[in-house]
Tab-separated table of C-alpha atoms and ligand atoms in Angstrom:
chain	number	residue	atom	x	y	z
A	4	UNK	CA	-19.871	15.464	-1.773
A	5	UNK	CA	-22.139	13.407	-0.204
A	6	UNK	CA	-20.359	10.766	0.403
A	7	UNK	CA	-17.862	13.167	2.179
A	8	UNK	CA	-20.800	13.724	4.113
A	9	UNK	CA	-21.596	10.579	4.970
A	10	UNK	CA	-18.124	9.210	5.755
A	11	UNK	CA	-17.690	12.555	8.051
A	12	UNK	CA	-20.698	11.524	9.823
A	13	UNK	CA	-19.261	7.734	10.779
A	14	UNK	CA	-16.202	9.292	11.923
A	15	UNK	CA	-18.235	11.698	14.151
A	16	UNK	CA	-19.804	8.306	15.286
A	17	UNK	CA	-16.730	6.770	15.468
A	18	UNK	CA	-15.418	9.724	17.502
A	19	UNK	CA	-18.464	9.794	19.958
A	20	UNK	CA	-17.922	5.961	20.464
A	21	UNK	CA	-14.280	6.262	21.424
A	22	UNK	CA	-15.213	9.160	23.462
A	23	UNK	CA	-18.166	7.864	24.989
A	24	UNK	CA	-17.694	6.992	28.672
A	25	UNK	CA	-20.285	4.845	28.200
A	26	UNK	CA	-17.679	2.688	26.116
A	27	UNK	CA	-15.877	1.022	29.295
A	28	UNK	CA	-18.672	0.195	30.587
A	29	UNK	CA	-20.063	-1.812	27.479
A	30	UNK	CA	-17.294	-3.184	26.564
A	31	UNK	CA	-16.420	-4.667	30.282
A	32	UNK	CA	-19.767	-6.652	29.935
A	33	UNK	CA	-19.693	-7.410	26.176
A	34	UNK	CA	-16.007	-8.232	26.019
A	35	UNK	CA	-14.946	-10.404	29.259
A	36	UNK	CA	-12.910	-12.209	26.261
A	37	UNK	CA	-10.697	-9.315	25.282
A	38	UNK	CA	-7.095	-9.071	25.339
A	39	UNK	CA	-4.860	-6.506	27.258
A	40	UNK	CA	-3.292	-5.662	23.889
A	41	UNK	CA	-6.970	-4.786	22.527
A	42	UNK	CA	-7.958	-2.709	25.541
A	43	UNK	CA	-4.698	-0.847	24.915
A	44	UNK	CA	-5.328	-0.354	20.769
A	45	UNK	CA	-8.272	1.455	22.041
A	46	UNK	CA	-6.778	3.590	24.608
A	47	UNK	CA	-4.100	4.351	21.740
A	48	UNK	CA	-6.730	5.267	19.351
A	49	UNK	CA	-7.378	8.795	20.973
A	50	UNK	CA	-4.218	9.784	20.431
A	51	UNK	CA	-4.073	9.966	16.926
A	52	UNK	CA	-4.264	13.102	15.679
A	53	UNK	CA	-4.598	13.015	11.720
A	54	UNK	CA	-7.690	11.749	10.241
A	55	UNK	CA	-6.770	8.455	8.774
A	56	UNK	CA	-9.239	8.374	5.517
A	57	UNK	CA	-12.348	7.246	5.363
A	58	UNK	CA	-11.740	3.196	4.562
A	59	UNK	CA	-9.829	3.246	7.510
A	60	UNK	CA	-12.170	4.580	9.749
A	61	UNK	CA	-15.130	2.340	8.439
A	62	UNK	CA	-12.609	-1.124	8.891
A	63	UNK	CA	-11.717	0.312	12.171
A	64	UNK	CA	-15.511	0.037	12.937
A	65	UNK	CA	-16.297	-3.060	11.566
A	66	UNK	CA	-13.205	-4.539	13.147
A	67	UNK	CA	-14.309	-3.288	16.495
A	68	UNK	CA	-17.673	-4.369	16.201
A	69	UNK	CA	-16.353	-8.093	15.222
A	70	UNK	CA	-14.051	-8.381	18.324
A	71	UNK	CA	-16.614	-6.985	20.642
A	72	UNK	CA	-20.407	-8.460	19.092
A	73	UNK	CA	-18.989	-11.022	17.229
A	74	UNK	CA	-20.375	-11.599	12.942
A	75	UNK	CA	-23.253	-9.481	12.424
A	76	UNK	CA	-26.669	-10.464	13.009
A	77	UNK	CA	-29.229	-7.147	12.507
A	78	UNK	CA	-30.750	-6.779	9.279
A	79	UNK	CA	-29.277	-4.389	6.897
A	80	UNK	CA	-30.190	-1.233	7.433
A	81	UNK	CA	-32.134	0.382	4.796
A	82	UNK	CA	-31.817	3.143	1.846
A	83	UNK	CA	-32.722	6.193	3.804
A	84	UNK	CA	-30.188	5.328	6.830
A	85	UNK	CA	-27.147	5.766	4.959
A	86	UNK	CA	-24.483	6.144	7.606
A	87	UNK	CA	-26.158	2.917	9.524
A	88	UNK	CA	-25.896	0.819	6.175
A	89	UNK	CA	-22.237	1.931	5.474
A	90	UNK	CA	-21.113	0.777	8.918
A	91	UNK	CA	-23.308	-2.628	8.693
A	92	UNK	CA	-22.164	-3.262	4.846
A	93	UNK	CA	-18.043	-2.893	6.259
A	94	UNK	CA	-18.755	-4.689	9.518
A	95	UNK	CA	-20.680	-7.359	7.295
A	96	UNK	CA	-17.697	-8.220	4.770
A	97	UNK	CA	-15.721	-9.638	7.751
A	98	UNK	CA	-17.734	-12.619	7.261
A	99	UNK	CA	-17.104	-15.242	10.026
A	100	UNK	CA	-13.691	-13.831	11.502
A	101	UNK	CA	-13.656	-14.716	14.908
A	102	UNK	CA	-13.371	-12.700	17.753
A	103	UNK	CA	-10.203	-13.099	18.539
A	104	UNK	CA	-8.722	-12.731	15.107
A	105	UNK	CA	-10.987	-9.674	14.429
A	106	UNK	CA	-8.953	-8.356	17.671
A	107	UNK	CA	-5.987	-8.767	16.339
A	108	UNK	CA	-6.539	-7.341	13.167
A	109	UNK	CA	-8.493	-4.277	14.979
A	110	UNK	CA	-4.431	-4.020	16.957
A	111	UNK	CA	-2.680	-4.575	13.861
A	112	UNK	CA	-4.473	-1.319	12.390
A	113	UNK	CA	-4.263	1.032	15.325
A	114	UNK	CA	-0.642	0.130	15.737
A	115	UNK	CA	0.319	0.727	12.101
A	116	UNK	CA	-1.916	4.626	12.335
A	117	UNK	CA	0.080	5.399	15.660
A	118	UNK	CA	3.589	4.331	14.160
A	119	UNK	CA	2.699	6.200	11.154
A	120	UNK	CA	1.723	9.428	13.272
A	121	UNK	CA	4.632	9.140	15.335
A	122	UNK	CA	7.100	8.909	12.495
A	123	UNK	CA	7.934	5.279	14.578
A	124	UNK	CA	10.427	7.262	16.687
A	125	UNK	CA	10.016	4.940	18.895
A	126	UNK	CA	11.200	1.673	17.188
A	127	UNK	CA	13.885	3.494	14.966
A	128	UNK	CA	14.983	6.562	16.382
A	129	UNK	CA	17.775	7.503	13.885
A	130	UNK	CA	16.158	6.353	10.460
A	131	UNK	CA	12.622	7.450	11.589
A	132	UNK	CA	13.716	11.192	11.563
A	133	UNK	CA	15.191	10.579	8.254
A	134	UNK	CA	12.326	10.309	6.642
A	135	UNK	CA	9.375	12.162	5.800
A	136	UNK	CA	6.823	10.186	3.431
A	137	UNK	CA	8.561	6.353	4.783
A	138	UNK	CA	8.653	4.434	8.370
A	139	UNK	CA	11.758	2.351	8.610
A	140	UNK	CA	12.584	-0.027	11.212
A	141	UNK	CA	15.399	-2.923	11.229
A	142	UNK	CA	15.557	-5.328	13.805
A	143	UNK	CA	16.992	-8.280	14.238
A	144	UNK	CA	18.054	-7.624	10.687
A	145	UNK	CA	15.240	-7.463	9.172
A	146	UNK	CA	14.516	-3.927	8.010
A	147	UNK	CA	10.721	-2.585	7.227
A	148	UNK	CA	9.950	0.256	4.874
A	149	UNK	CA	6.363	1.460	5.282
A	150	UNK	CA	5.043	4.000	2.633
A	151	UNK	CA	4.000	6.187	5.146
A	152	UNK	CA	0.860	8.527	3.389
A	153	UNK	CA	-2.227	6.671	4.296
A	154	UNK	CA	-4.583	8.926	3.904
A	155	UNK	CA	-3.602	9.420	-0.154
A	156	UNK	CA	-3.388	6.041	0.043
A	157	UNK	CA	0.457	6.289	0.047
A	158	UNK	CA	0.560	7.867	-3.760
A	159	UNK	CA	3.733	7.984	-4.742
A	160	UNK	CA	5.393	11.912	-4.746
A	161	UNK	CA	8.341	13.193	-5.914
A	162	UNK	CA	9.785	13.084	-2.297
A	163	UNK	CA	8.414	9.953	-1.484
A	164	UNK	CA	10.651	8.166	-5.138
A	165	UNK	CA	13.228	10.206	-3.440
A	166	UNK	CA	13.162	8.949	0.058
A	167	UNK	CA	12.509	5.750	-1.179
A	168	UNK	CA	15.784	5.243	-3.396
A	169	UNK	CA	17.595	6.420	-0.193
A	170	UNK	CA	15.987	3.785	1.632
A	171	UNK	CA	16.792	1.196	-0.560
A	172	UNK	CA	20.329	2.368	-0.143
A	173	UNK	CA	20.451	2.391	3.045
A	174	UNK	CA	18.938	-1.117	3.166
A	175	UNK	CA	21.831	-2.214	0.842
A	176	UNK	CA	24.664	-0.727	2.674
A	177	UNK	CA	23.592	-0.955	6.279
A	178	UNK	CA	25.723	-4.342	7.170
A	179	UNK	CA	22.812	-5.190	10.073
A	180	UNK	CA	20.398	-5.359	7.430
A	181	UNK	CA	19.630	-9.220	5.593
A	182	UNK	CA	16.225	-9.011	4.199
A	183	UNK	CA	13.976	-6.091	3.190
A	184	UNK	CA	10.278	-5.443	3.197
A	185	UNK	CA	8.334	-3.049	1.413
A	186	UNK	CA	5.113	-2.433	2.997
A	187	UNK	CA	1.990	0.010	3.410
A	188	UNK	CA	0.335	1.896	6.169
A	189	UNK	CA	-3.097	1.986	6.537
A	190	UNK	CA	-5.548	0.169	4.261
A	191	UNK	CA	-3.813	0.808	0.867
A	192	UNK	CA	-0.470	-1.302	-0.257
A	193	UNK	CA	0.040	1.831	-2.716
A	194	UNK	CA	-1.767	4.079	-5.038
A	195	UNK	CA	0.654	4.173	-7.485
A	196	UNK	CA	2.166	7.775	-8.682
A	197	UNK	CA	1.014	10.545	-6.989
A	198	UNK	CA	-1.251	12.076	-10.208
A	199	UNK	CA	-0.580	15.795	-8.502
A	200	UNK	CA	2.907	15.407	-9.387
A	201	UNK	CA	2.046	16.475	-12.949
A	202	UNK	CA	-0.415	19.841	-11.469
A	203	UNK	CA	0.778	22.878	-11.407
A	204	UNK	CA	3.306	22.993	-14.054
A	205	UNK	CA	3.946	25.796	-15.996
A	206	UNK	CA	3.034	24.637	-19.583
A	207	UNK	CA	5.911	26.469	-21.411
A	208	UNK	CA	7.981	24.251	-18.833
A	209	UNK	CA	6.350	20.950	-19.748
A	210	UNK	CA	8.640	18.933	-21.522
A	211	UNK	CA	11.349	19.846	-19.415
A	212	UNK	CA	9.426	18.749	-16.160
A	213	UNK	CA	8.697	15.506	-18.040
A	214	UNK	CA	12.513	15.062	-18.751
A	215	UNK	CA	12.908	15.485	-14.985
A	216	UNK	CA	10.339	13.099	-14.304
A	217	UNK	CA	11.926	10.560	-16.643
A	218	UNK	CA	15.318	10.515	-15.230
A	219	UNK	CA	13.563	10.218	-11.340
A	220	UNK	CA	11.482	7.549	-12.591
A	221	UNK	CA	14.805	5.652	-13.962
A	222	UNK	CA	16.756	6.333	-10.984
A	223	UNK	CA	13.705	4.758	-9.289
A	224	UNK	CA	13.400	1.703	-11.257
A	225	UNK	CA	17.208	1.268	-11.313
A	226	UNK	CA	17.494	1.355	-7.573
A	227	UNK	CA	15.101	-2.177	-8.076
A	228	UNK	CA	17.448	-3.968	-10.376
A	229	UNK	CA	20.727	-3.452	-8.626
A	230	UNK	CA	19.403	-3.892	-4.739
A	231	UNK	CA	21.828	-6.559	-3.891
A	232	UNK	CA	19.764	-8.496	-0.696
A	233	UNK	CA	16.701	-10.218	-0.858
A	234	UNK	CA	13.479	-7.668	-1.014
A	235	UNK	CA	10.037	-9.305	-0.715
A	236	UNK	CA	6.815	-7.453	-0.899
A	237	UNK	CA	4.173	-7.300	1.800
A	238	UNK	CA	1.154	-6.327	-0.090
A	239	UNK	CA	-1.375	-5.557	2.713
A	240	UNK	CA	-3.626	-3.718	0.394
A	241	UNK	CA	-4.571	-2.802	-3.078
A	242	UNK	CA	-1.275	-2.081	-4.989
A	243	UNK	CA	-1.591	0.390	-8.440
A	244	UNK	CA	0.711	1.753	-11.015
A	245	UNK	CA	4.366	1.496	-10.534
A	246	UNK	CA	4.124	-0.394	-6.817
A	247	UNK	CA	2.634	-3.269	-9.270
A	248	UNK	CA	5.065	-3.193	-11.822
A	249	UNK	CA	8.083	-3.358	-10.132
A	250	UNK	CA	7.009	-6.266	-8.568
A	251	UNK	CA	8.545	-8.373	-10.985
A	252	UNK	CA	12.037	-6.905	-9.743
A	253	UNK	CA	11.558	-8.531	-5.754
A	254	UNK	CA	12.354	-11.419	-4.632
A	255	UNK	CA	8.918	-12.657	-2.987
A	256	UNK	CA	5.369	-11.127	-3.015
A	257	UNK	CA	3.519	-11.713	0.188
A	258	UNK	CA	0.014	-10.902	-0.667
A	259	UNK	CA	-2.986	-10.317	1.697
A	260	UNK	CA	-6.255	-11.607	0.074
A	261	UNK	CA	-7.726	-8.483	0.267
A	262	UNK	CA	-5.187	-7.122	-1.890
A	263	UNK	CA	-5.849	-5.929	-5.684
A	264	UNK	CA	-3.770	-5.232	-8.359
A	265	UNK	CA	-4.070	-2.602	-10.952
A	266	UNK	CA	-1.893	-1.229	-14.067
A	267	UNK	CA	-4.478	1.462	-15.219
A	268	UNK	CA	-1.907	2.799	-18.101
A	269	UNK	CA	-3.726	2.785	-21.008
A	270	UNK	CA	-6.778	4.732	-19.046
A	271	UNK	CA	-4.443	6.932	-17.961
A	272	UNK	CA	-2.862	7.504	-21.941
A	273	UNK	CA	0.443	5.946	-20.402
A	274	UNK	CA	2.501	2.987	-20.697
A	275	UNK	CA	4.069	0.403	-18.729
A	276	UNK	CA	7.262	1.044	-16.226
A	277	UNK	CA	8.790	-0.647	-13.313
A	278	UNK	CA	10.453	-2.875	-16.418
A	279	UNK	CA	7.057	-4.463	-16.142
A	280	UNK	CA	7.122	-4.625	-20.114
A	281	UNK	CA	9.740	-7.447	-19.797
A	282	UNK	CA	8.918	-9.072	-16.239
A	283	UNK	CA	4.988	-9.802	-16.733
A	284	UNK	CA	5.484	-11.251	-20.103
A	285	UNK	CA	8.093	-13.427	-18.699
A	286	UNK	CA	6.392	-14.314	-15.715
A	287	UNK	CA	2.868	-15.124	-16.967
A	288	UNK	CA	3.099	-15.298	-20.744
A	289	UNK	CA	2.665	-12.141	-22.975
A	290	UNK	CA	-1.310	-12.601	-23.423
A	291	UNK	CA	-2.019	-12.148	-19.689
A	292	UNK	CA	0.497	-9.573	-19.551
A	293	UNK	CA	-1.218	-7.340	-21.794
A	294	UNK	CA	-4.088	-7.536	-20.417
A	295	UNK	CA	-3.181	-5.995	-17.548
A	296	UNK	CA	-0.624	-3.681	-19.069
A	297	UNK	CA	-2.492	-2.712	-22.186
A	298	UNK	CA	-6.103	-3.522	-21.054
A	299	UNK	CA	-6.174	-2.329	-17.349
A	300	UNK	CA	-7.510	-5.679	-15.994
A	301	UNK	CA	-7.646	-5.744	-11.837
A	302	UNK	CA	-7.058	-8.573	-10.392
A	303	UNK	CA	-6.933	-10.262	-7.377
A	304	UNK	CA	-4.243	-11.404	-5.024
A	305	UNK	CA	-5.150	-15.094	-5.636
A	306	UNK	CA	-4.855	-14.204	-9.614
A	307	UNK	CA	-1.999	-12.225	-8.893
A	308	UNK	CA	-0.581	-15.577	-7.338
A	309	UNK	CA	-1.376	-18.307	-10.188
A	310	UNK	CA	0.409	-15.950	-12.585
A	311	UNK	CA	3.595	-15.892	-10.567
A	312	UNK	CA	3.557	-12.272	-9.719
A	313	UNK	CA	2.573	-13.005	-6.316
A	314	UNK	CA	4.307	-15.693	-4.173
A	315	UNK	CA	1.742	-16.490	-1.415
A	316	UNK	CA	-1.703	-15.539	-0.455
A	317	UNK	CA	-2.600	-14.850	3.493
A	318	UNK	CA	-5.998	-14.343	4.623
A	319	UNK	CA	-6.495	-10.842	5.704
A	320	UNK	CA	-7.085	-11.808	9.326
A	321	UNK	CA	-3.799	-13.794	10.086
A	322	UNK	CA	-1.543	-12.062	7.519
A	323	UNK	CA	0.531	-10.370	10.313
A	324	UNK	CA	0.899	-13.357	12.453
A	325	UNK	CA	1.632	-15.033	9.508
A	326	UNK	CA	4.232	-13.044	7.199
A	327	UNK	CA	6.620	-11.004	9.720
A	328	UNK	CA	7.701	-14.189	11.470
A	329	UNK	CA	8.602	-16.253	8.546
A	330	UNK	CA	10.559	-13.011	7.343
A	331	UNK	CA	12.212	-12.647	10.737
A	332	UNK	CA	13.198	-16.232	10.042
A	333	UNK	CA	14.488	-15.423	6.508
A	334	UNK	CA	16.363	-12.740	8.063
A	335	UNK	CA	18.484	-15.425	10.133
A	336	UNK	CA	20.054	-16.736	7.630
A	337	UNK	CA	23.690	-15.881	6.205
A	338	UNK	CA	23.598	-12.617	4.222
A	339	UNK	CA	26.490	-13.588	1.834
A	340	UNK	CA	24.663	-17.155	1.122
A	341	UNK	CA	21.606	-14.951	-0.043
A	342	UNK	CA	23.548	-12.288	-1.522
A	343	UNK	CA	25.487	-14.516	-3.838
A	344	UNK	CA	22.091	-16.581	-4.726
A	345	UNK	CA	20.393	-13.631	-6.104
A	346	UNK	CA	23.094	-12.226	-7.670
A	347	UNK	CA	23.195	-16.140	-9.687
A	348	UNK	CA	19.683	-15.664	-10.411
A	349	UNK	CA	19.125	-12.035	-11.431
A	350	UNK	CA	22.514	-10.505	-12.553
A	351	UNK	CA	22.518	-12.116	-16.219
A	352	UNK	CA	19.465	-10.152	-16.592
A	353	UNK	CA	20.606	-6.755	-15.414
A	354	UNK	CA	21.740	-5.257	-18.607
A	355	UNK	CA	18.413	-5.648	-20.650
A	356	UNK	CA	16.910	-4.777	-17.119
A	357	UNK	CA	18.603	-1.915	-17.465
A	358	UNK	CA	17.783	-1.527	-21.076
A	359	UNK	CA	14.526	-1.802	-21.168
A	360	UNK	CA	13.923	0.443	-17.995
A	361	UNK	CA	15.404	3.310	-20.188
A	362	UNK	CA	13.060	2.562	-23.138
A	363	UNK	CA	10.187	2.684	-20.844
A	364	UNK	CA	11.229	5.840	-18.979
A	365	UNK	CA	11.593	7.505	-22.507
A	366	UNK	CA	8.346	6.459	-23.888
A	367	UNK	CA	6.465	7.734	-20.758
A	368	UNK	CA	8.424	11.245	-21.386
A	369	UNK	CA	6.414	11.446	-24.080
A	370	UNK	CA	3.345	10.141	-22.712
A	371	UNK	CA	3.009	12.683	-20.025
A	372	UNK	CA	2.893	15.295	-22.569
A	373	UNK	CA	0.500	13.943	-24.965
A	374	UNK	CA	-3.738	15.379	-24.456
A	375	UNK	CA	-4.798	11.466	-23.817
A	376	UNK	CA	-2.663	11.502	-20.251
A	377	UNK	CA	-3.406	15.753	-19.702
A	378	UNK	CA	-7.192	14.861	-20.075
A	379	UNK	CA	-6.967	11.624	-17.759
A	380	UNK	CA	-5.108	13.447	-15.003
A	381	UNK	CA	-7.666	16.255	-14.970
A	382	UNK	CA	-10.760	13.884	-15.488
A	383	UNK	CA	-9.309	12.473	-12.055
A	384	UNK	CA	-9.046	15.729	-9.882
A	385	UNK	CA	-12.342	16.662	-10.983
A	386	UNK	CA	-14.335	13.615	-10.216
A	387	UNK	CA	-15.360	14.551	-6.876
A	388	UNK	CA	-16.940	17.780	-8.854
B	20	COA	N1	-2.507	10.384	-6.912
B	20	COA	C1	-2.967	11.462	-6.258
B	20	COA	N2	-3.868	11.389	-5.266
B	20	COA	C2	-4.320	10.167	-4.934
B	20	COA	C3	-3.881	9.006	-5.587
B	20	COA	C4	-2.920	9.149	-6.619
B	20	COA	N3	-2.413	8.098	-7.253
B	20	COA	N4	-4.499	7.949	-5.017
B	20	COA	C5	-5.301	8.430	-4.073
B	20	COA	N5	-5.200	9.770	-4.013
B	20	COA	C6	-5.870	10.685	-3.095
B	20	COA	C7	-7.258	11.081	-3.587
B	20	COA	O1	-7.175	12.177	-4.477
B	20	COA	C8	-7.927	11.431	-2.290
B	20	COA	O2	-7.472	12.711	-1.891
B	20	COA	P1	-8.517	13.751	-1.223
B	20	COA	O3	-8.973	13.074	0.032
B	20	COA	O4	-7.686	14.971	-0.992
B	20	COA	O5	-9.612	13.924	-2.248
B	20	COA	C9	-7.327	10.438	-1.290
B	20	COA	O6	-6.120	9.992	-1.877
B	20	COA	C10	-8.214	9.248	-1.054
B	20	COA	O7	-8.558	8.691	-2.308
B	20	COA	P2	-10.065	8.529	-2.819
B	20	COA	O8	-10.051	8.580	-4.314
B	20	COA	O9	-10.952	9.486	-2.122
B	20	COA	O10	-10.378	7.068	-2.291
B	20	COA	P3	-11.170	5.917	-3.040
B	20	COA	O11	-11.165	4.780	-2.101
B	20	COA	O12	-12.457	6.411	-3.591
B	20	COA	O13	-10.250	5.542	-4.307
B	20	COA	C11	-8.242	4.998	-5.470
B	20	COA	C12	-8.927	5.122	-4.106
B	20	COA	C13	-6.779	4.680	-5.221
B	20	COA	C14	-8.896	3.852	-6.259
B	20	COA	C15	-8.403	6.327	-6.283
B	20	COA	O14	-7.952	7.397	-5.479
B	20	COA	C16	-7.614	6.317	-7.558
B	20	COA	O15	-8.074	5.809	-8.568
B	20	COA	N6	-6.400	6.909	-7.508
B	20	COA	C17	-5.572	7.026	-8.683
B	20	COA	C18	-4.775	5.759	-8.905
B	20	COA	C19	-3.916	5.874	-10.139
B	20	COA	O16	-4.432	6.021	-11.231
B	20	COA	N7	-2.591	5.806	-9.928
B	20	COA	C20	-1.645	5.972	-10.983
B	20	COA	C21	-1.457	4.705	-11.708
B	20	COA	S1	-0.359	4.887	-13.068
C-alpha cells in the first residue's frame, strides 16, 4: 500500500510538472539543445489518458530530467523523503546517457504509450481495429506486433494467446509481409501468462478449464513452430514465462540490455512450455537449461546472449535507432530466399517440435490443478495484502 502511495504521489508530481505553465518557460532556458521531436513527445504526453504503471511513469521522469539537466548531480535524497529519493534513484540509473540520447529514449516512450492508447489507428488503420490486447503495423514489409497491455506488463490473457495466433497468421499469409517482430509496449517485453486466467473458476469445473487451457496453450506454441517467415524478437524489457520460452522457436532475439529473463516454473509448481524443454537444452547445454527451467535463475540479456538464446545485445539508449533499421533492411530482401532457408533449417525438427509441445501442454494440465501451482497463484494476488 504504501508504495501505491508513493508511486501515486510521483505521478501527481509528474502530472503537476506536465501541467505546470511554468514548464515552457524552464525548459526554453534549460533546454536551448532540444529537438522539435522532444518538444512534441511532451505536448503528446497530455493526451494520454490511461495511467501507464508506475515504472513507466518514474523512467518517464528520469528520462526527462536527463534530456533537460543532464546526469544527476544533487545528493540523494534521504529516508524520510521518499517520493524525492524514488525519482533521484530512477533518474540516477541512467548513468552518463547523454542528452541527446536520453531525448530520444524520453520520444521513444511517449510514442510507444500514445500508439498503444490509440490502438495505432493511425499507422495501421485496418489491422489496428482488429485487435484488442496487440498493435500491428506493416510497412515496407516489415510487420510489428506490440503486446499491447502495459500497464499488466502485457501478461498474457486468454484473448491476448488468441489475438496473437491470429496475428501470426495474418503475418504468414499477408503476401506484403517479409519479416516479423514481436515486441512490447511500455517498459515490460512480457510478463508471461496472465496468472488471473486461472481466478475465478468454478472448482467442480477445474479440470475441464485446465483441458481448455491445454489445447490454447498448444495451439499457441504450434502457431511458433509452423510460422513460415523469419520472426525475430525485440526484447525491450524484462521477458517471463512463456514469452521466454518460446524464444527458442524465432529466428533472432534482439535484446535491450535492460532486459531480464525469467522461467519462474518451479516457484510457480509448473513446468516448462514454449517447447523450451527441448530448445534450451539444445541451445546452451542441459545444465544451464535447468537452471533456468527447473531452478528459476534470472538472467540478464548479456547472459541471455552467451547462451545463444539471445542474438544481440543493444544498449537501452540506442536500441531503437539501432534494431528497427537493420530489420527494415532484413525486410528488403526476397521473401522466398528466406522462406526456403528457414524451412532448410527448422523443418527436420518440426515433428518432435511438435511432439514435445504436446507432452509439455499435457504435463502443465496437470500442473494447474495440483495445490503447489493453486497456492502459488494465490500467494501472488495476495502479496500486495
Ligand atoms: N499475471 C497477472 N497479472 C500480472 C502479471 C501476470 N503475469 N504480471 C503483472 N501483472 C499485474 C500485477 O498484478 C499488477 O496489477 P495491479 O496493478 O492491478 O496490482 C500490474 O501487472 C503491475 O505489476 P506489479 O506486480 O505491480 O509490478 P512490479 O514491477 O512490482 O512486478 C512483475 C512486475 C512482472 C515482476 C510481477 O508482477 C510478477 O511477478 N508477475 C508475475 C509473473 C509470472 O509469474 N508470470 C508467469 C510466469 S509462468
Amino acid at each position: 500500500m504504501a508504495s501505491y502511495r508513493v508511486f501515486s504521489r510521483v505521478m501527481a508530481y509528474q502530472r503537476c510538472l506536465m501541467g505546470s505553465s511554468l514548464l515552457p518557460r524552464m525548459t526554453t532556458r534549460l533546454m536551448s539543445g532540444l529537438s522539435p521531436q522532444f518538444e512534441e513527445a511532451k505536448a503528446k504526453l497530455s493526451t494520454l489518458k490511461e495511467d501507464p504503471g508506475n515504472e513507466v511513469k518514474l523512467k518517464m521522469y528520469a528520462l526527462f530530467k536527463q534530456s533537460t539537466s543532464g546526469p544527476v548531480t544533487t545528493k540523494r535524497p534521504g529516508m524520510i523523503d521518499f517520493v524525492g529519493r524514488a525519482k533521484w534513484d530512477a533518474w540516477n540509473t541512467l548513468g552518463t546517457m547523454t542528452q541527446e540520447q536520453a531525448q530520444v529514449a524520453y520520444i521513444d516512450l511517449v510514442t510507444s504509450l500514445v500508439q498503444a492508447e490509440s490502438g495505432a489507428a493511425a499507422e495501421a488503420p485496418e489491422s489496428g481495429q482488429k485487435y484488442k490486447c496487440l498493435l500491428v503495423t506493416c510497412e515496407g514489409g516489415l510487420r510489428k506486433i506490440t503486446l499491447n497491455r502495459p500497464s499488466k506488463k502485457n501478461a498474457i490473457t486468454v484473448e491476448m494467446y488468441n489475438e496473437w495466433v491470429a496475428a501470426l497468421k495474418e503475418a504468414a499469409e499477408d503476401p506484403g509481409t517479409v519479416v516479423t517482430t514481436i515486441t512490447g509496449a511500455g517498459d515490460y517485453y512480457c510478463s508471461g501468462n496472465d496468472l488471473s486466467n486461472f481466478m475465478g473458476i468454478d472448482p467442480s469445473n477445474m479440470q475441464e478449464y485446465s483441458k481448455q487451457s491445454g489445447e490454447l496453450l498448444n495451439r499457441f506454441v504450434s502457431a511458433f513452430i509452423e510460422f513460415p517467415k523469419p520472426l525475430v524478437a525485440v526484447v525491450n524489457g524484462p521477458a517471463i514465462g512463456v514469452s521466454v520460452t518460446v524464444m527458442g522457436l524465432f529466428d533472432a532475439v534482439y535484446a535491450s540490455d535492460k532486459a531480464t529473463f525469467n522461467t519462474p516454473f518451479s516457484n510457480l509448481g509448473q513446468s516448462p512450455e514454449g517447447c523450451s524443454s527441448y530448445t534450451f537444452p539444445k541451445l546452451m547445454g542441459p545444465a544451464k537449461a535447468s537452471e533456468l527451467l527447473l531452478f528459476n535463475k534470472k538472467i540478464t540479456a548479456h547472459q541471455a546472449c552467451e547462451l545463444g538464446l539471445v542474438t544481440e545485445v543493444f544498449p537501452e539508449a540506442s536500441m531503437q535507432q539501432e534494431v528497427w533499421p537493420k530489420l527494415q533492411s532484413f525486410a528488403k530482401l526476397p521473401v522466398k530466399s528466406l522462406v526456403y532457408s528457414k524451412a532448410l533449417t527448422r523443418d527436420v525438427e518440426k515433428d518432435m517440435l511438435h511432439k514435445v509441445n504436446r507432452m509439455e501442454c499435457d504435463r502443465l494440465v496437470e500442473r494447474w490443478t495440483s495445490e503447489d501451482c493453486i497456492n502459488a497463484i494465490m500467494n501472488f494476488f495476495s502479496r500486495k495484502n
